[in-house]
XYZ file of C-alpha atoms in Angstrom:
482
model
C 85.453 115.590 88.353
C 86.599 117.219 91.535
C 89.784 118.255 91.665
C 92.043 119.654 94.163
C 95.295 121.449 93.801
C 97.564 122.232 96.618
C 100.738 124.842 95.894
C 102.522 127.669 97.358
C 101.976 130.513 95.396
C 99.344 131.037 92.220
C 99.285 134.361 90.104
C 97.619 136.605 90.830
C 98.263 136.317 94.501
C 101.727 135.366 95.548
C 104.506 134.287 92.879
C 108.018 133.507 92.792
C 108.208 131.614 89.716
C 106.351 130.184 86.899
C 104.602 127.799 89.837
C 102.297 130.584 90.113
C 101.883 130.983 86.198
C 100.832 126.870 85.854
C 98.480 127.433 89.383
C 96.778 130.360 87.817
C 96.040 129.134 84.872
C 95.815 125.460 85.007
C 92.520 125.112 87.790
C 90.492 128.382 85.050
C 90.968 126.038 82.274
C 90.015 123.229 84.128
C 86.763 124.703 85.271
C 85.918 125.559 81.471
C 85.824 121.720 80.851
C 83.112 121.934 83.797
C 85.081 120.336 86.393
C 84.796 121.497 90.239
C 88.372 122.977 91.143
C 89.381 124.164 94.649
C 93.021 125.274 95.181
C 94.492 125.432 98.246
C 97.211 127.970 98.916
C 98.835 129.502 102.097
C 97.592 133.178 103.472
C 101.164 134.753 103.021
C 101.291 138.500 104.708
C 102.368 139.860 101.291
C 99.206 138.962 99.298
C 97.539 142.350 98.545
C 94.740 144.148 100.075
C 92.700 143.784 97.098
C 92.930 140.248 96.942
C 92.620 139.821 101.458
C 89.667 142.917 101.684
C 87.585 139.855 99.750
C 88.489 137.243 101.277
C 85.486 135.305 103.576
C 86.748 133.032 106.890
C 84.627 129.430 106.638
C 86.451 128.557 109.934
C 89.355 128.021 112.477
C 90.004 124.481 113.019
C 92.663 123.044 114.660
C 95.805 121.047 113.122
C 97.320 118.335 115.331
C 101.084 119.276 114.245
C 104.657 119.048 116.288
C 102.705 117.712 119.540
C 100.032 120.436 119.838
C 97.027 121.547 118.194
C 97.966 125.242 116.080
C 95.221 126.937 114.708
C 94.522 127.250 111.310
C 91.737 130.253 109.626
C 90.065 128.944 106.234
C 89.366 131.870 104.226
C 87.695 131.693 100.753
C 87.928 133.750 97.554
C 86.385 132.648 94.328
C 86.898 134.287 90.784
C 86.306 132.680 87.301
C 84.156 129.308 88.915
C 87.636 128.799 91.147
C 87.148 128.314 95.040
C 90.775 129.442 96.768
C 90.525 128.083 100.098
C 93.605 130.073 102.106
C 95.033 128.433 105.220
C 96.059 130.882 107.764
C 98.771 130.431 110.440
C 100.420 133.536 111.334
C 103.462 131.878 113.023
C 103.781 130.124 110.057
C 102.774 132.713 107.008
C 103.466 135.618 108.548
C 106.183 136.543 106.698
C 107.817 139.302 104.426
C 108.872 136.291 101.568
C 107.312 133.151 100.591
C 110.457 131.069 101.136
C 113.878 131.030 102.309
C 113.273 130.751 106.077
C 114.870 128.432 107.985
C 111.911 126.967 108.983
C 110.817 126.193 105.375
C 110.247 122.338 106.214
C 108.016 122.588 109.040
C 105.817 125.516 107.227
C 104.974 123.766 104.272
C 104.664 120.353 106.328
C 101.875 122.043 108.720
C 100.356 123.557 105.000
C 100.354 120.001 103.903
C 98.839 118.592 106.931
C 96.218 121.571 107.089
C 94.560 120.818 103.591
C 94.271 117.330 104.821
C 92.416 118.570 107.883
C 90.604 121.148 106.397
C 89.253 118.724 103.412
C 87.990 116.598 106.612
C 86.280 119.547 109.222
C 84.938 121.100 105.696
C 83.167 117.682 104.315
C 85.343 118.668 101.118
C 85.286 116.124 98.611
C 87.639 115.365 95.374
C 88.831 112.762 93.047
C 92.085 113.837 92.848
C 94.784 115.688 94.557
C 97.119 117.575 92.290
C 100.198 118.785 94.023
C 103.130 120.542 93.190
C 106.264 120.565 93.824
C 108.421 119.798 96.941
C 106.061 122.348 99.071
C 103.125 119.851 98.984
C 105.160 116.790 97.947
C 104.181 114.839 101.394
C 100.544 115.278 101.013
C 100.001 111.825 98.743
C 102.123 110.072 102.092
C 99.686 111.155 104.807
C 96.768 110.334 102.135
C 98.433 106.639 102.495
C 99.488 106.907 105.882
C 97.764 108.895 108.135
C 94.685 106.943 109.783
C 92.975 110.576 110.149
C 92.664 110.275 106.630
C 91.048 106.712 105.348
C 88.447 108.541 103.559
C 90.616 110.024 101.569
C 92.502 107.368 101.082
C 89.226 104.928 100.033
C 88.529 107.696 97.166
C 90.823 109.733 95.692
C 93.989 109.789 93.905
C 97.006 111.839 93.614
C 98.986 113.839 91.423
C 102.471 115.057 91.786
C 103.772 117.695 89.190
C 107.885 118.344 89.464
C 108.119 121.887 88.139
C 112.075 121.521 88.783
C 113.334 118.808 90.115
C 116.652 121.310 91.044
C 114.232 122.223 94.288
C 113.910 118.875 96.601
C 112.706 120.614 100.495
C 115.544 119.017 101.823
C 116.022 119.324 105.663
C 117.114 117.234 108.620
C 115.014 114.374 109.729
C 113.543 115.876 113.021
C 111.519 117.866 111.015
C 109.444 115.056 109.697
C 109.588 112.897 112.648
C 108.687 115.769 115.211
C 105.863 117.080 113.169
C 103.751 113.971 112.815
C 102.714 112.159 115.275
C 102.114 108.904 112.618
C 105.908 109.145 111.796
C 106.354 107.680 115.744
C 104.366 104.153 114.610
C 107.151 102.404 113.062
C 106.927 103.966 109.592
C 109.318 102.906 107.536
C 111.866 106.624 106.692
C 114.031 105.473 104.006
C 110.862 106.156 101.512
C 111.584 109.655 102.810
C 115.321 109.159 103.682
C 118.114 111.192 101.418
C 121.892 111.115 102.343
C 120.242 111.189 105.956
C 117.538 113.467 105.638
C 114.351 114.382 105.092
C 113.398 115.078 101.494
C 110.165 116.115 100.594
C 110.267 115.461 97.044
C 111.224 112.213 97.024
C 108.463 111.364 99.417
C 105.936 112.575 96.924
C 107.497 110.719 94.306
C 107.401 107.629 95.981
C 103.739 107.779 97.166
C 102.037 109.661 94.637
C 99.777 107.799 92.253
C 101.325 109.265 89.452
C 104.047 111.606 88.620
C 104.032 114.439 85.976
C 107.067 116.814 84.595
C 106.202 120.054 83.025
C 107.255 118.512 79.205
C 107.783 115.239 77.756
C 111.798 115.995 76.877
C 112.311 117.027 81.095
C 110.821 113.595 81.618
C 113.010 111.798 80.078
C 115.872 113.999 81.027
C 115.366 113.453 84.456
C 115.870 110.072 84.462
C 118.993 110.664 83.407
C 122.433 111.285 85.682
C 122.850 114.627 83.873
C 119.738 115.805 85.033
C 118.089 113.549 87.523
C 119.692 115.656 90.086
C 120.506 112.207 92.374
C 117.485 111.257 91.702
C 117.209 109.555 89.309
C 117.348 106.038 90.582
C 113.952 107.041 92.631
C 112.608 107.910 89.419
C 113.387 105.055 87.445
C 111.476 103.288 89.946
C 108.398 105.118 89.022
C 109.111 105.234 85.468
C 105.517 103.482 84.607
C 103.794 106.205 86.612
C 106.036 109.281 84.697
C 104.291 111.515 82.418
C 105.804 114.766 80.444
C 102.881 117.019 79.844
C 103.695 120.468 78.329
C 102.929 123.358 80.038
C 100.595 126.126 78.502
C 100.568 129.917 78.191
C 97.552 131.998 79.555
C 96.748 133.027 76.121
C 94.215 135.854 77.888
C 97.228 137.270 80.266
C 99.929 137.601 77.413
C 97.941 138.690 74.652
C 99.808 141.628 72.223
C 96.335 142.414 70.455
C 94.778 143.493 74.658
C 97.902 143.714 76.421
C 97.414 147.754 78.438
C 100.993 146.992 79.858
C 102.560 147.872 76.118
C 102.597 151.033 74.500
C 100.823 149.992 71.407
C 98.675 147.307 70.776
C 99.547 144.489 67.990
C 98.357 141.666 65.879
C 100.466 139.770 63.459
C 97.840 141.512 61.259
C 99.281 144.443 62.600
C 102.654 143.852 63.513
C 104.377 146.988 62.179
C 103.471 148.256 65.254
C 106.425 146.073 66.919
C 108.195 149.299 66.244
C 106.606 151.359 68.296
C 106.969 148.964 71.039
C 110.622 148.548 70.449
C 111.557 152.602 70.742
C 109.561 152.171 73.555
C 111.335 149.744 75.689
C 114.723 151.806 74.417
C 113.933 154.624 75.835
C 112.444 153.294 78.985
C 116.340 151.642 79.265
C 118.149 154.873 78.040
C 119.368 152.772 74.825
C 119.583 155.261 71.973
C 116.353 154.744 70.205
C 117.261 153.000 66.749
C 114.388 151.156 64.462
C 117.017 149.545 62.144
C 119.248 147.437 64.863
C 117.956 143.954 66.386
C 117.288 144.294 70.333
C 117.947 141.542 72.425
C 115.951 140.803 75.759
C 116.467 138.612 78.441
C 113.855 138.728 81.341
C 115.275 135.715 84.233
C 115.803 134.909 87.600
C 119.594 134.953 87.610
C 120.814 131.606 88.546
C 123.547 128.958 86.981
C 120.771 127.020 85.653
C 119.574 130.034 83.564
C 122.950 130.156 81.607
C 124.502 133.335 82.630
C 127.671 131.508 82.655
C 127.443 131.183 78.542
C 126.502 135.206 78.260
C 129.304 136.190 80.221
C 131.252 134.522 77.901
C 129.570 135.332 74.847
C 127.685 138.371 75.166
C 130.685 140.905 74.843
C 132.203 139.652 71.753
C 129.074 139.723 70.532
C 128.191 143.660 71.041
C 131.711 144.370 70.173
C 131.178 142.631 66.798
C 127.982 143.245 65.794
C 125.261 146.401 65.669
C 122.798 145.313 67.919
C 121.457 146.103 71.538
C 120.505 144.076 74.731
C 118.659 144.442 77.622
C 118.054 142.397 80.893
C 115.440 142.507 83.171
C 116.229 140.085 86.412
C 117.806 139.384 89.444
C 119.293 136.612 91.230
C 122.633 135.784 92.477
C 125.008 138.695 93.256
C 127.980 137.895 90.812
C 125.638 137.475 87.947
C 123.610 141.360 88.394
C 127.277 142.602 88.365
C 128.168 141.316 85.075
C 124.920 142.822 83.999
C 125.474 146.401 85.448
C 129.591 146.436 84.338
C 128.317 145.297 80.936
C 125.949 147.994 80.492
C 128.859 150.696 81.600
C 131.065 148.966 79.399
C 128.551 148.970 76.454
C 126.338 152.150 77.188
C 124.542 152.533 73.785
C 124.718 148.899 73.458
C 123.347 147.177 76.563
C 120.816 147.998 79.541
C 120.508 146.299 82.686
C 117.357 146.585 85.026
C 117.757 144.894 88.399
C 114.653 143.534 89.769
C 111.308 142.550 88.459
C 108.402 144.791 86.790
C 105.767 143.012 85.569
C 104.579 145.907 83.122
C 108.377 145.896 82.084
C 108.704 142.817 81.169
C 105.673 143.303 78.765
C 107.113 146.092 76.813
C 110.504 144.112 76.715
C 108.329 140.927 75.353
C 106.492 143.254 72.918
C 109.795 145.078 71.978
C 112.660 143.409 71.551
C 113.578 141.534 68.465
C 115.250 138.240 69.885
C 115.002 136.612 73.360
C 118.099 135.402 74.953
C 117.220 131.443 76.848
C 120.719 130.247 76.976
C 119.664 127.862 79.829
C 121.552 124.719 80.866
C 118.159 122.818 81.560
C 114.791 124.133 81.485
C 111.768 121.928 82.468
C 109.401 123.646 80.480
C 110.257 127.778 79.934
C 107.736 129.800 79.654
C 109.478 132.556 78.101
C 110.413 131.427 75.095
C 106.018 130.979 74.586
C 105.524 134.117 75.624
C 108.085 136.086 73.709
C 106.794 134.206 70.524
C 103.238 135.120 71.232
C 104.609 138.895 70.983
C 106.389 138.947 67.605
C 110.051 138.170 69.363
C 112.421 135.495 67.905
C 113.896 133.103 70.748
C 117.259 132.227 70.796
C 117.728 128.682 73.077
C 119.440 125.531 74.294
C 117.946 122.291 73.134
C 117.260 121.287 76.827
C 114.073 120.427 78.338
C 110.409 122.833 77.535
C 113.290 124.437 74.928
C 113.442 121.416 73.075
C 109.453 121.223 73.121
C 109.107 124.249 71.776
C 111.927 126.217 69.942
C 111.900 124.821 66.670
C 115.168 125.822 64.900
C 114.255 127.650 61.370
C 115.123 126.410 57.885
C 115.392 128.741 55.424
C 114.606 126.528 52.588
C 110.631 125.630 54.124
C 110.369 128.840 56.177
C 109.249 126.508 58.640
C 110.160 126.585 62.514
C 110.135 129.702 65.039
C 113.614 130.252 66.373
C 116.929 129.124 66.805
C 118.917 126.610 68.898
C 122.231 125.793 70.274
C 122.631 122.372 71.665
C 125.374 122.041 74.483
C 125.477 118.612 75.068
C 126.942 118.276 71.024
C 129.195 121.584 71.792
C 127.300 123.405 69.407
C 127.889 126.946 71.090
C 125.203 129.681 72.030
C 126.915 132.442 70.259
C 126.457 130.403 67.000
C 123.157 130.818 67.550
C 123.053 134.100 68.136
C 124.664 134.980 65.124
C 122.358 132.824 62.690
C 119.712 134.949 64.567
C 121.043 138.080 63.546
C 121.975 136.693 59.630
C 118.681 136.545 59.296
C 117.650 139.771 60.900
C 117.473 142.146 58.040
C 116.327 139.529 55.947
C 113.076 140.468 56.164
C 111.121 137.636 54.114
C 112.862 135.008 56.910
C 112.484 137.462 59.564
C 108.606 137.849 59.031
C 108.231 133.916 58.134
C 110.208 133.462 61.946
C 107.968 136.224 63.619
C 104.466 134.420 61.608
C 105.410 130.781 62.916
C 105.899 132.070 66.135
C 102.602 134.512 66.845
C 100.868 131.739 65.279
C 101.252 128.023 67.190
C 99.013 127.383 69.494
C 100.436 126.855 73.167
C 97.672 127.771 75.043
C 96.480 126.127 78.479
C 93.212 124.556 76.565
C 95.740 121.895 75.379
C 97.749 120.780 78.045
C 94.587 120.649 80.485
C 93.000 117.963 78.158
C 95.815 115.634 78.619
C 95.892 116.351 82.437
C 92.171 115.425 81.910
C 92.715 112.592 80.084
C 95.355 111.662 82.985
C 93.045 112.205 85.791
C 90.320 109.825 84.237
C 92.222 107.006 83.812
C 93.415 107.449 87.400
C 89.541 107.635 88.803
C 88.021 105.106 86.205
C 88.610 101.947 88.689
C 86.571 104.142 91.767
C 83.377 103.666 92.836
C 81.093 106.780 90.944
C 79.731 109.174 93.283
């Protein structure tokens, strides 16, 4: 097949979030199976010279957009049978950050309108369009609505992938009806209307052909008032077209046994050297460097939906009451890096904070720590709590969402499971959690049985892109063969 994806950032080039993670991986394991993959992605400013020194212009073609015709460059990179085909608007991408401008809307409405464009001057074809999230949400509406685009429209199909549905690209109407000119021939809005304006996510779910969540328990819980984030009602609608497919872990990225970012190497064969790892990422946060006491990580964006709320109340009872040591690694909203920072002045042999985001960091932490902290309220899939099993560390979560998927709690009677739960929604508290995690610790027949089941289940990407295979085909079965 030929498949398209459209998003606004992909590892190894621009990231936020673990967008980038599924758009780095996903299209490489797709192109395994022998299927032609092009991803689309915006030229941002703050994509490295290593990546930009490589990159080759196809051509400049212009984009009917707002009532005039802006210019758009089409660069291409390829690496591992991938074609990246950058669009590149400096008004519109060049910028210091990928979002939070107050122009969002019409930036990732020209992006939108420019892959369109660019799959027509370039004679690009495809079977499906995978897009993701609210930045290329409206792409499946011009597909259907946009004369410019019939032969699109006559033979492809489209996928829309809600990697939080928190994240909508809401913005006043004007900035979908003064981009496109279409929008001016009677089309009916409220597909597009919310509370009065324009929301990009709900256009995508409304015209996509189908609709996909990043796991099967954030499907459901998004249909739900508790999570459906208003919602829900729209996606009740499309409840026939709603599919939960689990994101995987690039297995080849976060790999213990290859991983140059740690400061030893490890197997489960050769898991001992955990240790070494773990006085590592102690001294690197000026903990006092202790084999014998569990360290807790947390790497996170720091956000209420993350569940600093339930450390704030938990987390200094519990390194008053109990030897063991924490570290963070994240940064978000203001209030929550100050609890952080006072907690680690508060606790100085006890707890570590580091502000900010190091991706060789984060690998030691992974590779060191004993238990990862995911107190999250909801979670549509997590990628954390995968990675931090693939490196010998026990998670600690809330049954919500990708959690629920994958964070198995552990019974001590089959030594089966990998971790260990707290479930908000039946009051059954984080802490409680905690503390069964650190029972446990210095147990070490349970402890290795945890670390085992963990290092050992298979999350990779070669999974999840079968059933996004197996999606895609029964989309394209009914069109005509090329």
């Amino acid at each position: 097949m030929k498949i398209i994806m459209a998003a606004a950032e992909c590892v190894p080039f621009a990231k936020t979030g673990g967008l980038a993670d599924v758009i780095g991986a996903l299209p490489k394991e797709l192109a395994k199976n022998n299927h032609d993959v092009t991803v689309f992605l915006p030229r941002y400013s703050l994509i490295a010279e290593e990546f930009t020194q490589d990159l080759s212009l196809l051509e400049e073609i212009p984009v009917p957009f707002g009532g005039e015709s802006k210019t758009c460059a089409v660069y291409q990179y390829n690496d591992e049978n991938i074609r990246y085909l950058f669009l590149d608007n400096r008004e519109y991408f060049g910028r210091s950050q990928i979002y939070g401008e107050p122009d969002d809307g019409e930036r990732f409405n020209f992006f939108s309108l420019a892959v369109l464009t660019a799959m027509e001057k370039l004679a690009v074809e495809a079977d499906i369009i995978h897009v993701h999230d609210w930045h290329t949400a409206i792409i499946p509406l011009l597909i259907k609505k946009d004369s410019r685009f019939k032969r699109l429209r006559e033979s492809v199909k489209t996928v829309l992938t809600i990697h939080n549905l928190q994240f909508q690209g809401v913005f006043p109407s004007t900035v979908f009806t003064n981009g496109f000119e279409f929008a001016e021939n009677g089309f009916d809005l409220s597909s597009i209307e919310w509370n009065g304006n324009y929301n990009m996510l709900k256009t995508g779910i409304s015209f996509a052909d189908k609709i996909t969540t990043v796991s099967p328990s954030y499907r459901d819980e998004i249909l739900t008032a508790r999570y459906g984030e208003g919602l829900q009602e729209v996606l009740e609608e499309r409840k026939g077209d709603l599919v939960g497919i689990l994101n995987g872990l690039d297995t080849k990225f976060y790999n213990p046994a290859t991983d140059l970012a740690i400061e030893m190497e490890f197997d489960y064969s050769s898991i001992e050297e955990k240790a070494v790892n773990k006085r590592k990422a102690q001294s690197l946060l000026g903990l006092p460097v202790k084999g014998d006491i569990p360290l807790a990580v947390m790497i996170s964006r720091l956000a209420g939906q993350k569940g600093i709320d339930i450390l704030e109340e938990s987390l200094p009872e519990l390194l008053e009451t109990n030897d063991m040591q924490f570290i963070l690694l994240g940064s978000g909203e203001g209030k929550f890096e100050n609890f952080f920072v006072q907690l680690s002045e508060k606790f100085p042999d006890k707890a570590a904070a580091h502000i900010g985001f190091d991706e060789d960091l984060a690998h030691q932490l992974y590779a060191g720590a004993d238990i990862f902290l995911m107190p999250s309220h909801f979670e549509p899939c997590g990628l954390s709590q995968l990675i931090s099993m693939r490196y010998g560390t026990v998670p600690v979560a809330n049954k919500t969402g990708g959690l629920k998927d994958t964070v198995i709690e552990y019974d001590r009677i089959t030594q089966t499971g990998n971790g260990f739960l707290s479930d908000f929604t039946l009051h059954s508290p984080f802490a409680e959690a905690v503390k069964r995690a650190l029972a446990l610790y210095r147990q070490s027949e349970h402890w290795e049985a945890i670390k085992k089941n963990g290092m050992n289940a298979d999350y990779s990407w070669k999974r999840s892109a079968k059933v996004y295979e197996q999606l895609y085909q029964g989309l394209t079965k009914n069109l005509t063969a090329k």
